């Protein structure tokens, strides 16, 4: 099939599927119209509208790996709120633990014993001995940047092109066509962008040159980039180079496990034997209750230890912390999630189903004769509209087809399967079942056949 014929078919199918989607969801559309009087775009948070070409479904309820919308549709959720609900909806141990935490008091700005258990368990998982807590992964990343400045006496943070590390100015940056670091979106400070360095993933030589300038405090990286339309895996040896170059340059290394922790206890840090100075996480670590965690080496923990300032009287404060950070509700959720939901059996189950998903999608691609690559990583699978995986964000962007990726989303939504993020591909959550995987594979195969016949 010629590229033009395929492109026309994609557009036709997308128009048909968008129409079908809208026709069947009048209640969601009515709620958003009503909501527009009190919220910009008719949603409480901009992404809930901006992520879709169609009306967002308004949620009526959820349990396990499924949610339902107000128009009566049931969805097997394969994006699980951008990984944050990897534990599933309403996992019983977390419901119980958070209920009890609310009854005991959910917020004191004082420590509770759960903090020790959560820190110790995170230490066992990620291999770092000391931990602090926030209310989100973004905030954990801000703390990591702040402590890296204190540790190194330098200002800048280096990130990889195609990354996403959350809602913070220093990492909401991109390279413009002239190779300058600029704000990625409106509202981000150009002054902050000037404190950031952006280099391509999988290129040790460019990284070396950037670090040699001597102004970088911290490299913040996902072990595999999960926010770049497709999954970008490290080349063999890239993480060794990243670690030795950061050590040589006296730069701290933070691995952001917010998404990749779903591959198993300790995320990719443990799976690949990485040795970061800092690890950050959020989202599913507390089963989707707003919570973030950042782990550090003993040396960084020592730096955090309060000491007297030059006047010998007042403590010299490091700019970390927030009123709701480390609160008992989040800690109770994290403890229950790690002790009772994110168990070795749960990871084995999601990995096995993830493997089935990857294999089934590969078979559909082969049957359809499309030149696509299907990747798999633990519970996660994904599609690349090219025969080989992307090694960096430029390659990922070059093969991205936005209309096709959005067609896949709406096609699935019309068949009871939810993929929230364009191009992210499916992830099997802990309560995911073989029947969910079969439904996804049936939907995927049906779309591919519709594209080529
Ligand atoms: C890798 C990574 N880090 C951090 C974040 C920020 O998470 P949050 O928005 O919960 O603060 C995200 C969100 O998508 C992420 O993908």
PDB file of N, CA, C and O and ligand atoms in Angstrom, residues 47 82 136-139 141 164-167 222 226-227 256-259 283, ligand 1:
ATOM      1  N   UNK A  47      -4.817  19.579  30.744  1.00  0.00           N
ATOM      2  CA  UNK A  47      -4.530  18.375  29.944  1.00  0.00           C
ATOM      3  C   UNK A  47      -5.785  17.556  29.669  1.00  0.00           C
ATOM      4  O   UNK A  47      -5.839  16.796  28.703  1.00  0.00           O
ATOM      5  N   UNK A  82      -1.774   7.823  33.033  1.00  0.00           N
ATOM      6  CA  UNK A  82      -0.344   8.049  32.788  1.00  0.00           C
ATOM      7  C   UNK A  82       0.506   7.374  33.874  1.00  0.00           C
ATOM      8  O   UNK A  82       1.377   7.993  34.474  1.00  0.00           O
ATOM      9  N   UNK A 136       4.175  15.190  45.014  1.00  0.00           N
ATOM     10  CA  UNK A 136       4.136  14.776  43.607  1.00  0.00           C
ATOM     11  C   UNK A 136       5.557  14.489  43.123  1.00  0.00           C
ATOM     12  O   UNK A 136       6.538  14.882  43.771  1.00  0.00           O
ATOM     13  N   UNK A 137       5.623  13.861  41.968  1.00  0.00           N
ATOM     14  CA  UNK A 137       6.925  13.591  41.361  1.00  0.00           C
ATOM     15  C   UNK A 137       7.604  14.890  40.934  1.00  0.00           C
ATOM     16  O   UNK A 137       8.819  15.047  41.074  1.00  0.00           O
ATOM     17  N   UNK A 138       6.812  15.837  40.402  1.00  0.00           N
ATOM     18  CA  UNK A 138       7.400  17.126  39.996  1.00  0.00           C
ATOM     19  C   UNK A 138       8.138  17.762  41.174  1.00  0.00           C
ATOM     20  O   UNK A 138       9.253  18.268  41.042  1.00  0.00           O
ATOM     21  N   UNK A 139       7.478  17.725  42.317  1.00  0.00           N
ATOM     22  CA  UNK A 139       8.083  18.352  43.497  1.00  0.00           C
ATOM     23  C   UNK A 139       9.327  17.584  43.958  1.00  0.00           C
ATOM     24  O   UNK A 139      10.294  18.190  44.418  1.00  0.00           O
ATOM     25  N   UNK A 141      11.341  16.163  41.981  1.00  0.00           N
ATOM     26  CA  UNK A 141      12.396  16.578  41.049  1.00  0.00           C
ATOM     27  C   UNK A 141      12.928  17.972  41.391  1.00  0.00           C
ATOM     28  O   UNK A 141      14.124  18.237  41.245  1.00  0.00           O
ATOM     29  N   UNK A 164      10.259  14.235  29.863  1.00  0.00           N
ATOM     30  CA  UNK A 164       9.306  15.016  30.646  1.00  0.00           C
ATOM     31  C   UNK A 164       9.548  14.648  32.102  1.00  0.00           C
ATOM     32  O   UNK A 164       9.589  13.467  32.442  1.00  0.00           O
ATOM     33  N   UNK A 165       9.777  15.673  32.933  1.00  0.00           N
ATOM     34  CA  UNK A 165      10.013  15.410  34.354  1.00  0.00           C
ATOM     35  C   UNK A 165       9.021  16.152  35.229  1.00  0.00           C
ATOM     36  O   UNK A 165       9.240  16.269  36.428  1.00  0.00           O
ATOM     37  N   UNK A 166       7.961  16.714  34.620  1.00  0.00           N
ATOM     38  CA  UNK A 166       6.933  17.337  35.438  1.00  0.00           C
ATOM     39  C   UNK A 166       6.842  18.829  35.248  1.00  0.00           C
ATOM     40  O   UNK A 166       7.408  19.421  34.333  1.00  0.00           O
ATOM     41  N   UNK A 167       6.163  19.424  36.225  1.00  0.00           N
ATOM     42  CA  UNK A 167       5.625  20.765  36.098  1.00  0.00           C
ATOM     43  C   UNK A 167       6.615  21.814  36.617  1.00  0.00           C
ATOM     44  O   UNK A 167       6.260  22.716  37.344  1.00  0.00           O
ATOM     45  N   UNK A 222      15.366   9.911  32.810  1.00  0.00           N
ATOM     46  CA  UNK A 222      14.703   8.619  32.934  1.00  0.00           C
ATOM     47  C   UNK A 222      15.684   7.590  32.378  1.00  0.00           C
ATOM     48  O   UNK A 222      16.423   7.878  31.416  1.00  0.00           O
ATOM     49  N   UNK A 226      10.287   7.754  28.426  1.00  0.00           N
ATOM     50  CA  UNK A 226       8.922   7.234  28.244  1.00  0.00           C
ATOM     51  C   UNK A 226       7.940   8.290  27.738  1.00  0.00           C
ATOM     52  O   UNK A 226       6.761   7.996  27.564  1.00  0.00           O
ATOM     53  N   UNK A 227       8.409   9.513  27.548  1.00  0.00           N
ATOM     54  CA  UNK A 227       7.479  10.609  27.233  1.00  0.00           C
ATOM     55  C   UNK A 227       7.747  11.231  25.874  1.00  0.00           C
ATOM     56  O   UNK A 227       7.527  12.417  25.676  1.00  0.00           O
ATOM     57  N   UNK A 256      14.901   9.464  37.319  1.00  0.00           N
ATOM     58  CA  UNK A 256      13.479   9.708  37.575  1.00  0.00           C
ATOM     59  C   UNK A 256      12.718   8.424  37.230  1.00  0.00           C
ATOM     60  O   UNK A 256      12.601   8.053  36.063  1.00  0.00           O
ATOM     61  N   UNK A 257      12.249   7.743  38.263  1.00  0.00           N
ATOM     62  CA  UNK A 257      11.574   6.445  38.090  1.00  0.00           C
ATOM     63  C   UNK A 257      10.048   6.567  38.092  1.00  0.00           C
ATOM     64  O   UNK A 257       9.353   5.559  38.241  1.00  0.00           O
ATOM     65  N   UNK A 258       9.545   7.779  37.945  1.00  0.00           N
ATOM     66  CA  UNK A 258       8.102   8.008  38.070  1.00  0.00           C
ATOM     67  C   UNK A 258       7.286   7.071  37.177  1.00  0.00           C
ATOM     68  O   UNK A 258       6.255   6.548  37.587  1.00  0.00           O
ATOM     69  N   UNK A 259       7.732   6.878  35.940  1.00  0.00           N
ATOM     70  CA  UNK A 259       7.038   5.961  35.030  1.00  0.00           C
ATOM     71  C   UNK A 259       7.656   4.562  35.044  1.00  0.00           C
ATOM     72  O   UNK A 259       6.948   3.565  35.014  1.00  0.00           O
ATOM     73  N   UNK A 283       3.443   9.270  41.434  1.00  0.00           N
ATOM     74  CA  UNK A 283       2.374   8.519  40.761  1.00  0.00           C
ATOM     75  C   UNK A 283       2.048   7.196  41.468  1.00  0.00           C
ATOM     76  O   UNK A 283       1.496   7.190  42.548  1.00  0.00           O
TER      77      UNK A 283
HETATM   78  C1  LIG B   1       9.075  10.768  34.141  1.00  0.00           C
HETATM   79  C2  LIG B   1       8.162  11.715  34.837  1.00  0.00           C
HETATM   80  N1  LIG B   1       8.591  12.400  35.892  1.00  0.00           N
HETATM   81  C3  LIG B   1       7.810  13.250  36.571  1.00  0.00           C
HETATM   82  C4  LIG B   1       6.516  13.469  36.171  1.00  0.00           C
HETATM   83  C5  LIG B   1       5.652  14.443  36.917  1.00  0.00           C
HETATM   84  O1  LIG B   1       4.663  13.792  37.624  1.00  0.00           O
HETATM   85  P1  LIG B   1       3.545  14.677  38.361  1.00  0.00           P
HETATM   86  O2  LIG B   1       2.812  15.395  37.280  1.00  0.00           O
HETATM   87  O3  LIG B   1       2.692  13.681  39.063  1.00  0.00           O
HETATM   88  O4  LIG B   1       4.248  15.601  39.281  1.00  0.00           O
HETATM   89  C6  LIG B   1       6.008  12.785  35.069  1.00  0.00           C
HETATM   90  C7  LIG B   1       4.614  12.990  34.625  1.00  0.00           C
HETATM   91  O5  LIG B   1       4.178  12.533  33.615  1.00  0.00           O
HETATM   92  C8  LIG B   1       6.856  11.882  34.385  1.00  0.00           C
HETATM   93  O6  LIG B   1       6.424  11.222  33.301  1.00  0.00           O
END
